[in-house]
Short mmCIF file of C-alpha atoms and ligand atoms in Angstrom, two decimals:
data_model
loop_
_atom_site.label_atom_id
_atom_site.label_comp_id
_atom_site.label_asym_id
_atom_site.label_seq_id
_atom_site.Cartn_x
_atom_site.Cartn_y
_atom_site.Cartn_z
CA MET W 1251 -5.90 15.33 29.05
CA THR W 1252 -5.48 15.99 25.34
CA GLU W 1253 -3.41 13.16 23.88
CA PRO W 1254 -2.03 13.43 20.31
CA ALA W 1255 -2.54 9.70 19.84
CA ASP W 1256 -6.31 10.06 20.34
CA PHE W 1257 -6.41 12.18 17.19
CA GLY W 1258 -4.25 9.86 15.09
CA MET W 1259 -1.97 12.87 14.93
CA GLU W 1260 1.16 12.62 12.80
CA PRO W 1261 4.20 12.56 15.12
CA PHE W 1262 6.08 14.86 12.74
CA ARG W 1263 5.70 18.14 10.92
CA ILE W 1264 6.50 18.76 7.26
CA LYS W 1265 9.80 20.38 6.29
CA ALA W 1266 9.78 19.94 2.50
CA VAL W 1267 6.85 19.44 0.14
CA GLU W 1268 6.49 17.83 -3.25
CA ALA W 1269 3.73 18.89 -5.65
CA ILE W 1270 1.47 16.08 -6.81
CA PRO W 1271 0.22 15.80 -10.41
CA LEU W 1272 -3.38 16.80 -11.06
CA THR W 1273 -4.85 15.37 -14.27
CA THR W 1274 -8.13 15.39 -16.21
CA ARG W 1275 -10.17 12.29 -16.85
CA ARG W 1276 -9.32 12.52 -20.52
CA GLU W 1277 -5.60 12.65 -19.78
CA ARG W 1278 -5.98 9.63 -17.54
CA ARG W 1279 -7.87 7.68 -20.21
CA ASP W 1280 -5.12 8.41 -22.75
CA ALA W 1281 -2.39 7.53 -20.27
CA LEU W 1282 -4.11 4.25 -19.40
CA GLU W 1283 -4.51 3.25 -23.04
CA LYS W 1284 -0.90 4.09 -23.73
CA ALA W 1285 0.12 2.01 -20.71
CA GLY W 1286 -1.70 -1.04 -22.12
CA TYR W 1287 -4.00 -1.05 -19.08
CA ASN W 1288 -1.04 -1.95 -16.89
CA LEU W 1289 -0.56 0.60 -14.11
CA PHE W 1290 3.14 -0.30 -13.85
CA ASN W 1291 3.53 1.27 -17.29
CA LEU W 1292 2.17 4.67 -16.22
CA PRO W 1293 4.59 7.56 -15.83
CA SER W 1294 4.34 8.78 -12.24
CA ASP W 1295 3.54 12.25 -13.58
CA ALA W 1296 0.14 10.88 -14.56
CA VAL W 1297 -0.60 9.63 -11.02
CA THR W 1298 -2.24 11.84 -8.38
CA ILE W 1299 -2.13 9.54 -5.36
CA ASP W 1300 0.38 6.74 -5.77
CA LEU W 1301 -0.52 3.72 -3.68
CA LEU W 1302 1.23 1.25 -5.98
CA THR W 1303 3.63 0.30 -3.25
CA ASP W 1304 4.98 1.16 0.18
CA SER W 1305 8.39 0.05 -1.07
CA GLY W 1306 11.08 2.68 -1.49
CA THR W 1307 8.44 5.39 -1.30
CA SER W 1308 8.91 6.53 2.32
CA ALA W 1309 9.66 10.10 3.28
CA MET W 1310 12.97 10.13 5.12
CA SER W 1311 13.33 12.15 8.31
CA ASP W 1312 15.60 15.17 8.73
CA VAL W 1313 17.86 12.93 10.81
CA GLN W 1314 18.17 10.48 7.91
CA TRP W 1315 18.81 13.27 5.38
CA ALA W 1316 21.48 14.66 7.68
CA GLY W 1317 23.01 11.17 7.80
CA LEU W 1318 23.46 11.26 4.03
CA MET W 1319 26.00 14.03 4.49
CA LEU W 1320 27.99 11.73 6.74
CA GLY W 1321 28.39 9.16 3.99
CA ASP W 1322 31.86 7.65 3.94
CA GLU W 1323 32.27 6.48 0.38
CA SER W 1324 35.40 4.43 0.94
CA TYR W 1325 35.38 1.32 -1.20
CA ALA W 1326 36.25 -0.91 1.74
CA GLY W 1327 35.49 -0.58 5.44
CA SER W 1328 33.19 2.47 5.24
CA ARG W 1329 32.33 3.66 8.72
CA ASN W 1330 28.67 3.71 7.71
CA TYR W 1331 28.85 -0.04 7.17
CA TYR W 1332 29.85 -0.59 10.77
CA ARG W 1333 26.99 1.64 11.97
CA PHE W 1334 24.63 -0.28 9.71
CA GLU W 1335 25.95 -3.64 10.92
CA GLU W 1336 25.52 -2.54 14.52
CA ALA W 1337 21.96 -1.31 13.92
CA VAL W 1338 21.01 -4.54 12.16
CA ARG W 1339 22.64 -6.76 14.79
CA GLY W 1340 20.95 -4.78 17.55
CA ILE W 1341 17.51 -5.68 16.25
CA PHE W 1342 17.94 -8.89 14.29
CA GLY W 1343 20.79 -10.42 16.26
CA TYR W 1344 22.31 -12.47 13.42
CA GLU W 1345 26.04 -12.92 13.07
CA HIS W 1346 26.62 -12.07 9.40
CA VAL W 1347 25.15 -8.87 7.93
CA ILE W 1348 25.35 -8.74 4.14
CA PRO W 1349 24.15 -5.52 2.51
CA THR W 1350 22.31 -5.68 -0.83
CA HIS W 1351 20.69 -2.99 -2.90
CA GLN W 1352 17.22 -4.40 -2.30
CA GLY W 1353 15.35 -7.35 -0.85
CA ARG W 1354 15.12 -9.55 -3.91
CA VAL W 1355 18.90 -9.54 -4.30
CA ALA W 1356 19.18 -10.97 -0.79
CA GLU W 1357 16.73 -13.66 -1.94
CA ASN W 1358 18.58 -14.27 -5.18
CA LEU W 1359 22.01 -14.51 -3.54
CA LEU W 1360 20.89 -16.98 -0.91
CA PHE W 1361 18.51 -19.07 -3.02
CA SER W 1362 20.97 -19.44 -5.89
CA ARG W 1363 23.46 -20.91 -3.39
CA VAL W 1364 21.19 -23.18 -1.34
CA VAL W 1365 18.07 -24.01 -3.40
CA GLY W 1366 18.14 -26.55 -6.23
CA PRO W 1367 15.80 -28.70 -8.33
CA GLY W 1368 13.66 -30.95 -6.14
CA ASP W 1369 13.79 -28.60 -3.15
CA THR W 1370 10.67 -27.32 -1.42
CA ILE W 1371 10.48 -24.02 0.47
CA PRO W 1372 7.45 -23.48 2.69
CA ASN W 1373 6.39 -19.98 3.76
CA ASN W 1374 3.19 -18.55 5.20
CA SER W 1375 2.76 -16.84 1.78
CA HIS W 1376 5.59 -16.25 -0.63
CA PHE W 1377 5.87 -12.76 -2.03
CA ASP W 1378 6.07 -12.75 -5.83
CA THR W 1379 9.84 -12.12 -6.04
CA THR W 1380 10.47 -14.75 -3.36
CA ARG W 1381 8.43 -17.32 -5.25
CA ALA W 1382 10.06 -16.38 -8.55
CA ASN W 1383 13.59 -16.58 -7.11
CA ILE W 1384 12.87 -20.05 -5.69
CA GLU W 1385 11.29 -21.31 -8.90
CA ASN W 1386 14.07 -19.82 -10.97
CA ASN W 1387 16.46 -22.10 -9.09
CA GLY W 1388 14.29 -25.15 -9.70
CA GLY W 1389 12.67 -25.15 -6.26
CA ARG W 1390 9.01 -25.39 -5.29
CA ALA W 1391 7.50 -22.53 -3.26
CA VAL W 1392 4.61 -23.68 -1.06
CA ASP W 1393 2.22 -21.43 0.89
CA CYS W 1394 1.16 -22.80 4.27
CA VAL W 1395 -0.75 -19.88 5.78
CA ILE W 1396 -3.75 -20.69 8.00
CA GLU W 1397 -6.99 -21.44 6.16
CA ARG W 1398 -8.72 -18.45 7.75
CA ALA W 1399 -6.38 -16.12 5.84
CA TYR W 1400 -8.37 -16.95 2.71
CA ASP W 1401 -11.66 -15.63 4.08
CA PRO W 1402 -11.64 -11.87 3.37
CA ALA W 1403 -14.22 -11.19 6.10
CA ASP W 1404 -12.55 -13.16 8.90
CA PRO W 1405 -11.21 -10.71 11.53
CA HIS W 1406 -8.59 -13.15 12.93
CA PRO W 1407 -5.94 -10.96 14.61
CA PHE W 1408 -2.98 -12.97 13.22
CA LYS W 1409 -4.03 -13.93 9.75
CA GLY W 1410 -0.38 -14.25 8.71
CA ASN W 1411 0.09 -17.28 10.96
CA MET W 1412 1.49 -20.50 9.57
CA ASP W 1413 -0.78 -23.54 9.55
CA LEU W 1414 1.39 -26.02 11.45
CA ASP W 1415 -0.36 -29.11 10.08
CA ARG W 1416 0.04 -27.87 6.55
CA LEU W 1417 3.70 -27.10 7.22
CA ARG W 1418 4.30 -30.58 8.65
CA GLU W 1419 2.53 -32.21 5.70
CA THR W 1420 4.54 -30.14 3.24
CA ILE W 1421 7.81 -31.19 4.89
CA GLU W 1422 6.80 -34.86 5.13
CA GLU W 1423 5.64 -34.93 1.53
CA ALA W 1424 8.83 -33.31 0.24
CA GLY W 1425 11.10 -35.21 2.64
CA PRO W 1426 12.92 -33.07 5.24
CA ASP W 1427 16.22 -33.42 3.36
CA ASN W 1428 14.66 -31.59 0.42
CA VAL W 1429 13.64 -28.59 2.54
CA PRO W 1430 16.81 -26.47 2.84
CA PHE W 1431 14.96 -23.88 4.94
CA CYS W 1432 11.50 -22.58 5.76
CA MET W 1433 10.44 -18.93 5.57
CA LEU W 1434 8.04 -16.81 7.58
CA THR W 1435 7.00 -13.46 6.09
CA ILE W 1436 6.30 -10.75 8.68
CA THR W 1437 3.93 -9.16 7.96
CA ASN W 1438 2.46 -11.44 5.32
CA ASN W 1439 2.28 -9.15 2.29
CA SER W 1440 0.66 -11.49 -0.24
CA GLY W 1441 -1.88 -12.50 2.38
CA GLY W 1442 -2.95 -8.91 3.09
CA GLY W 1443 -0.16 -7.41 5.22
CA GLN W 1444 -1.30 -9.59 8.10
CA PRO W 1445 0.86 -10.21 11.15
CA VAL W 1446 2.31 -13.40 12.59
CA SER W 1447 2.06 -13.87 16.35
CA LEU W 1448 5.07 -14.60 18.50
CA ALA W 1449 3.34 -17.76 19.67
CA ASN W 1450 2.94 -18.98 16.10
CA ALA W 1451 6.55 -18.16 15.21
CA ARG W 1452 7.65 -20.05 18.31
CA ALA W 1453 5.58 -23.07 17.29
CA VAL W 1454 6.98 -22.96 13.74
CA ALA W 1455 10.54 -22.76 15.08
CA GLY W 1456 9.84 -25.71 17.41
CA LEU W 1457 8.43 -27.83 14.60
CA LEU W 1458 11.37 -27.05 12.31
CA GLU W 1459 13.87 -27.81 15.03
CA GLY W 1460 12.55 -31.37 15.17
CA TYR W 1461 13.51 -31.75 11.51
CA GLY W 1462 16.74 -29.75 11.69
CA ILE W 1463 15.38 -27.25 9.12
CA PRO W 1464 16.52 -23.60 9.48
CA LEU W 1465 13.94 -20.82 9.78
CA LEU W 1466 14.45 -17.60 7.83
CA PHE W 1467 12.28 -14.53 8.18
CA ASP W 1468 11.24 -12.33 5.28
CA ALA W 1469 11.54 -9.28 7.51
CA CYS W 1470 10.46 -6.36 5.25
CA ARG W 1471 7.72 -5.16 7.60
CA PHE W 1472 9.00 -6.50 10.91
CA ALA W 1473 8.27 -3.29 12.87
CA GLU W 1474 4.62 -3.23 11.81
CA ASN W 1475 4.45 -6.90 12.81
CA ALA W 1476 5.95 -6.07 16.23
CA TRP W 1477 3.30 -3.37 16.70
CA PHE W 1478 0.49 -5.84 16.02
CA VAL W 1479 2.03 -8.32 18.46
CA ARG W 1480 2.08 -5.63 21.13
CA GLU W 1481 -1.49 -4.56 20.39
CA ARG W 1482 -3.12 -7.92 19.81
CA GLU W 1483 -1.20 -10.77 21.44
CA GLN W 1484 -2.01 -11.80 24.95
CA GLY W 1485 0.78 -11.01 27.39
CA GLN W 1486 2.57 -8.65 24.97
CA GLU W 1487 0.70 -5.41 25.74
CA GLY W 1488 2.90 -2.40 26.27
CA ARG W 1489 6.12 -4.35 25.71
CA ASP W 1490 9.15 -2.63 24.18
CA LEU W 1491 8.89 -3.01 20.40
CA GLY W 1492 12.60 -3.69 19.96
CA GLU W 1493 12.35 -6.48 22.50
CA ILE W 1494 9.44 -8.04 20.63
CA ALA W 1495 11.41 -7.89 17.37
CA ARG W 1496 14.51 -9.37 19.01
CA GLU W 1497 12.50 -12.22 20.49
CA MET W 1498 10.94 -12.93 17.10
CA PHE W 1499 14.24 -12.98 15.23
CA GLY W 1500 15.86 -14.99 18.01
CA LEU W 1501 13.60 -17.86 16.97
CA GLY W 1502 15.21 -18.03 13.53
CA ASP W 1503 18.54 -18.49 11.80
CA GLY W 1504 18.51 -15.47 9.52
CA CYS W 1505 16.43 -13.14 7.41
CA THR W 1506 16.07 -11.43 4.08
CA MET W 1507 15.17 -7.77 4.32
CA SER W 1508 14.04 -5.07 1.96
CA ALA W 1509 14.95 -1.88 3.81
CA LYS W 1510 12.70 -0.07 1.32
CA LYS W 1511 9.86 -0.89 3.70
CA ASP W 1512 10.57 -0.82 7.43
CA GLY W 1513 14.09 0.54 6.88
CA LEU W 1514 12.36 3.83 5.95
CA VAL W 1515 14.65 4.39 2.97
CA ASN W 1516 14.28 4.64 -0.78
CA ILE W 1517 16.76 1.89 -1.62
CA GLY W 1518 18.57 -0.87 0.27
CA GLY W 1519 18.30 -4.27 1.85
CA PHE W 1520 20.29 -7.03 3.46
CA LEU W 1521 20.66 -10.67 4.19
CA ALA W 1522 21.50 -11.61 7.76
CA LEU W 1523 22.59 -15.14 8.63
CA ASN W 1524 24.01 -17.15 11.50
CA ASP W 1525 25.42 -19.96 9.39
CA ASP W 1526 29.12 -19.34 8.57
CA GLU W 1527 29.18 -21.59 5.55
CA TRP W 1528 26.07 -20.10 3.95
CA ALA W 1529 27.37 -16.60 4.65
CA GLU W 1530 30.68 -17.40 2.99
CA ARG W 1531 29.04 -18.83 -0.13
CA VAL W 1532 26.73 -15.86 -0.42
CA THR W 1533 29.51 -13.34 0.15
CA ARG W 1534 31.59 -14.84 -2.65
CA LEU W 1535 28.68 -14.32 -5.02
CA LEU W 1536 27.99 -10.86 -3.56
CA VAL W 1537 31.46 -9.72 -4.59
CA LEU W 1538 30.86 -11.07 -8.08
CA VAL W 1539 27.47 -9.48 -8.75
CA GLU W 1540 26.67 -6.77 -6.20
CA GLY W 1541 29.75 -5.27 -4.58
CA PHE W 1542 32.35 -5.52 -1.85
CA PRO W 1543 30.97 -6.93 1.44
CA THR W 1544 31.01 -3.55 3.21
CA TYR W 1545 28.73 -1.85 0.70
CA GLY W 1546 26.92 -4.55 -1.30
CA GLY W 1547 25.50 -2.36 -4.05
CA LEU W 1548 24.82 0.67 -1.85
CA ALA W 1549 26.58 3.96 -1.23
CA GLY W 1550 27.93 4.61 2.27
CA ARG W 1551 25.30 7.30 2.73
CA ASP W 1552 22.54 4.77 1.98
CA LEU W 1553 23.85 2.49 4.71
CA GLU W 1554 23.76 5.42 7.15
CA ALA W 1555 20.16 6.23 6.20
CA ILE W 1556 19.14 2.60 6.81
CA ALA W 1557 20.90 2.51 10.19
CA ARG W 1558 18.96 5.63 11.22
CA GLY W 1559 15.69 4.39 9.68
CA LEU W 1560 15.86 1.15 11.65
CA GLU W 1561 16.01 3.16 14.85
CA GLU W 1562 13.08 5.42 13.94
CA VAL W 1563 10.81 2.66 12.71
CA LEU W 1564 10.50 1.07 16.15
CA GLU W 1565 9.37 4.26 17.88
CA PRO W 1566 5.89 3.67 19.36
CA ALA W 1567 4.59 7.12 18.29
CA TYR W 1568 5.58 6.39 14.69
CA LEU W 1569 4.03 2.91 14.60
CA ARG W 1570 0.83 4.05 16.29
CA TYR W 1571 0.45 6.73 13.62
CA ARG W 1572 1.45 4.37 10.81
CA VAL W 1573 -0.89 1.50 11.60
CA GLY W 1574 -3.58 3.99 12.68
CA GLN W 1575 -3.50 5.70 9.28
CA VAL W 1576 -4.05 2.40 7.50
CA ALA W 1577 -6.91 1.61 9.91
CA SER W 1578 -8.57 4.98 9.30
CA LEU W 1579 -8.47 4.44 5.52
CA ALA W 1580 -10.16 1.08 6.16
CA GLU W 1581 -12.81 2.76 8.25
CA GLY W 1582 -13.57 5.28 5.49
CA LEU W 1583 -13.89 2.51 2.92
CA ARG W 1584 -16.13 0.40 5.14
CA ASP W 1585 -18.41 3.39 5.70
CA ALA W 1586 -18.61 3.83 1.92
CA GLY W 1587 -19.65 0.17 1.54
CA VAL W 1588 -16.45 -0.85 -0.24
CA PRO W 1589 -15.59 -4.52 0.38
CA ILE W 1590 -12.11 -4.85 1.87
CA LEU W 1591 -10.00 -7.61 3.30
CA GLU W 1592 -10.42 -7.64 7.07
CA PRO W 1593 -8.77 -6.77 9.31
CA PRO W 1594 -6.70 -4.00 7.67
CA GLY W 1595 -3.01 -4.84 7.35
CA GLY W 1596 0.02 -2.93 8.52
CA HIS W 1597 0.98 -1.23 5.28
CA ALA W 1598 -2.01 -1.45 2.99
CA ILE W 1599 -5.70 -1.89 2.44
CA TYR W 1600 -6.73 -4.66 0.12
CA LEU W 1601 -9.93 -4.13 -1.84
CA ASP W 1602 -11.81 -7.38 -2.30
CA ALA W 1603 -12.23 -7.24 -6.08
CA ALA W 1604 -14.26 -10.46 -6.22
CA GLY W 1605 -16.77 -8.86 -3.84
CA PHE W 1606 -16.56 -5.50 -5.61
CA LEU W 1607 -17.11 -6.88 -9.14
CA PRO W 1608 -18.93 -10.18 -8.54
CA HIS W 1609 -20.00 -10.33 -12.19
CA VAL W 1610 -16.40 -10.51 -13.48
CA PRO W 1611 -14.93 -14.07 -13.39
CA PRO W 1612 -11.28 -14.67 -12.37
CA GLU W 1613 -10.33 -15.43 -16.01
CA GLU W 1614 -11.19 -11.81 -16.78
CA PHE W 1615 -8.96 -10.30 -14.09
CA PRO W 1616 -11.50 -8.51 -11.87
CA ALA W 1617 -8.80 -6.98 -9.67
CA GLN W 1618 -6.96 -5.54 -12.67
CA ALA W 1619 -10.24 -4.12 -13.99
CA LEU W 1620 -10.91 -2.50 -10.61
CA ALA W 1621 -7.39 -1.07 -10.34
CA CYS W 1622 -7.75 0.51 -13.81
CA GLU W 1623 -11.15 2.02 -12.93
CA LEU W 1624 -9.79 3.52 -9.74
CA TYR W 1625 -7.03 5.15 -11.72
CA LEU W 1626 -9.51 6.48 -14.28
CA GLU W 1627 -11.76 7.81 -11.55
CA GLY W 1628 -9.26 9.71 -9.47
CA GLY W 1629 -5.70 9.13 -10.68
CA VAL W 1630 -5.26 6.75 -7.75
CA ARG W 1631 -2.78 3.98 -8.51
CA GLY W 1632 -3.06 0.68 -6.65
CA VAL W 1633 -1.75 -2.72 -7.62
CA GLU W 1634 -3.46 -5.92 -8.67
CA ILE W 1635 -2.79 -8.89 -6.44
CA GLY W 1636 -4.90 -11.52 -8.09
CA SER W 1637 -5.03 -13.61 -11.23
CA LEU W 1638 -2.78 -11.35 -13.29
CA MET W 1639 -0.05 -11.70 -10.68
CA PHE W 1640 -0.56 -15.30 -9.64
CA ALA W 1641 -2.73 -17.40 -12.01
CA ALA W 1642 -0.50 -20.06 -13.60
CA PRO W 1643 -0.85 -23.41 -15.29
CA ASP W 1644 -0.60 -26.38 -12.92
CA SER W 1645 2.80 -28.05 -13.46
CA GLU W 1646 1.13 -31.48 -13.78
CA THR W 1647 -2.26 -30.91 -15.42
CA GLY W 1648 -1.54 -27.71 -17.34
CA GLU W 1649 -4.88 -26.34 -16.15
CA VAL W 1650 -4.76 -22.66 -15.11
CA ARG W 1651 -5.00 -22.29 -11.33
CA HIS W 1652 -6.34 -19.00 -10.01
CA PRO W 1653 -5.38 -17.55 -6.62
CA ARG W 1654 -7.99 -17.81 -3.90
CA LEU W 1655 -8.31 -14.04 -3.49
CA GLU W 1656 -8.68 -11.30 -6.10
CA LEU W 1657 -7.33 -8.14 -4.47
CA VAL W 1658 -6.34 -4.59 -5.29
CA ARG W 1659 -3.76 -3.39 -2.84
CA LEU W 1660 -3.69 0.25 -1.84
CA ALA W 1661 -0.30 0.48 -0.14
CA LEU W 1662 0.49 3.54 1.94
CA PRO W 1663 3.94 5.04 1.57
CA ARG W 1664 5.36 5.81 5.01
CA ARG W 1665 5.00 9.40 6.28
CA VAL W 1666 3.93 10.66 2.81
CA TYR W 1667 0.19 11.24 2.48
CA THR W 1668 -2.14 13.12 4.82
CA ASP W 1669 -5.67 12.26 5.89
CA ALA W 1670 -7.15 14.59 3.25
CA HIS W 1671 -5.36 12.57 0.56
CA LEU W 1672 -6.91 9.44 1.97
CA ARG W 1673 -10.41 10.94 2.10
CA TYR W 1674 -9.98 11.64 -1.60
CA VAL W 1675 -9.07 7.98 -2.17
CA VAL W 1676 -12.21 6.88 -0.32
CA ALA W 1677 -14.32 9.21 -2.48
CA ALA W 1678 -12.81 7.76 -5.67
CA CYS W 1679 -13.53 4.20 -4.48
CA ARG W 1680 -17.11 5.17 -3.64
CA ARG W 1681 -17.68 6.59 -7.12
CA VAL W 1682 -16.35 3.45 -8.79
CA LEU W 1683 -18.59 1.33 -6.55
CA GLU W 1684 -21.64 3.33 -7.62
CA ARG W 1685 -21.10 2.40 -11.26
CA ARG W 1686 -19.74 -1.09 -10.81
CA GLU W 1687 -22.34 -2.78 -13.05
CA GLU W 1688 -20.91 -0.89 -16.01
CA ILE W 1689 -17.42 -2.30 -15.42
CA GLY W 1690 -16.32 -5.33 -17.45
CA GLY W 1691 -13.29 -7.60 -17.17
CA MET W 1692 -10.04 -7.56 -19.13
CA GLU W 1693 -8.05 -9.79 -21.44
CA ILE W 1694 -4.31 -10.09 -21.92
CA VAL W 1695 -2.85 -8.78 -25.17
CA ASP W 1696 0.81 -9.50 -24.51
CA THR W 1697 2.64 -11.17 -21.65
CA ALA W 1698 6.02 -12.42 -20.33
CA PRO W 1699 6.71 -15.89 -18.88
CA VAL W 1700 7.79 -14.74 -15.36
CA LEU W 1701 6.47 -11.93 -13.16
CA ARG W 1702 4.11 -11.05 -16.00
CA HIS W 1703 2.11 -8.49 -14.01
CA PHE W 1704 4.99 -6.03 -14.33
CA THR W 1705 4.94 -5.90 -18.12
CA ALA W 1706 1.76 -7.52 -19.53
CA THR W 1707 -0.53 -5.37 -21.64
CA LEU W 1708 -4.29 -5.81 -21.55
CA ARG W 1709 -7.52 -4.51 -23.02
CA PRO W 1710 -10.94 -4.01 -21.45
CA LEU W 1711 -13.84 -6.33 -22.23
CA PRO W 1712 -17.42 -5.10 -22.45
CA ALA W 1713 -19.45 -5.34 -19.21
N1 F0G K 3098 9.47 -9.77 0.37
C1 F0G K 3098 8.31 -9.11 0.57
C2 F0G K 3098 7.34 -9.59 1.58
C3 F0G K 3098 8.06 -7.95 -0.17
O1 F0G K 3098 6.93 -7.28 0.05
C4 F0G K 3098 9.01 -7.50 -1.11
C5 F0G K 3098 8.77 -6.31 -1.92
C6 F0G K 3098 10.20 -8.21 -1.28
C7 F0G K 3098 10.39 -9.36 -0.51
C8 F0G K 3098 11.27 -7.79 -2.25
O2 F0G K 3098 11.91 -6.64 -1.86
O3 F0G K 3098 11.38 -4.95 -3.64
O4 F0G K 3098 13.33 -4.65 -2.10
O5 F0G K 3098 13.39 -6.37 -3.85
N2 F0G K 3098 7.64 -5.81 -2.05
C9 F0G K 3098 7.29 -4.62 -2.79
C10 F0G K 3098 5.80 -4.45 -2.74
C11 F0G K 3098 7.85 -4.53 -4.16
O6 F0G K 3098 5.29 -3.58 -3.45
O7 F0G K 3098 5.14 -5.13 -1.96
P1 F0G K 3098 12.53 -5.59 -2.92
#
């Protein structure tokens, strides 16, 4: 029988199209110089294929667009809020559902209430805004992902898993009273979009229970994580994806969520918590800085779109297509000899810049150099996840510590690009690979003290 899934066929057809910018190499060179060799500074009109992020870049479905027309923009008690609350509770199961306009606000609201100087927050790998929001409140953000996550070639099926010994050591060293909560990021974005198994989450929850430490999920890509559990974890094959997600979240006490990922919307997020006291403290601050508790910085129509997105994102046909598209990009890159982080993640491919440009040392930002070359070659915009994002002076010795991986992330917006777009991306990567010896590193011209990768300007160094 002919099965659509065997062809990686998109489970949708296209109802509206958006023209993409086509540029010349000269225009790209000028744009890059003007942007200070920081791809965040590029106008999107200069970008042909934008793989900067999968966040807020999804194409909404006709059902979601129709939902926008049902927006109830009442200041208090919007009916869309109740739909949203029901959709969130149905999957995540937590008592209090606090809408925010994006994920980092959920982090900021909670962390500013419950994290203080001297506190330690373990995670498999903190995302940059998570780390920054913890550190901004005087806390210490510690990554406890399994050692195998740091080997780009290791095909471990659950490379997002927490290392339980490392977690225990981190808690013992800090003292359990100084660990207000522990996080688990599903999938683990900073570690390559890698999933966490149900078994690992269960073990983490068990360990934390012994210490009385709450577990919070960073749930941005929970549906992609559920898909990997179903595909890769023993005993989970063919299980309902909503059930997998519910079991996962049932192990914890709450979550932060950027709906800009697996909510399939362009803006939105939430914080969901079981603890009444935490929820009350956060809600008081929410009213001060974000909005009334039934809209939290969003329009009623946005809440409706999220409620509908959360239903669509767990459809097996969608997730098969989604994760399959990422896997087929990986396959194309492998065939072209491009070194990538294995196995491919749920939302992105990570080019191994250290393997791609072995002659460029970490101090010269090999991943940033590669990201710039890829833009020059084909107008393809990825993002550096390496020393520009993460290298920082050690708080005790002052010596600069570099991250263990130098990566360029090519994140795939959901339901946006076709296979022909991705073949073009592979061709651009291949061309850059062919002339890699001519590519030098970079140096920073100007930088900010926090989250510097967003605004720093750089210049290329000779090869
Ligand atoms: N946590 C994770 C794991 C994330 O990937 C992100 C955002 C956030 C929290 C913050 O959410 O952007 O809605 O405030 N990641 C985007 C990215 C920006 O490109 O990976 P936000």
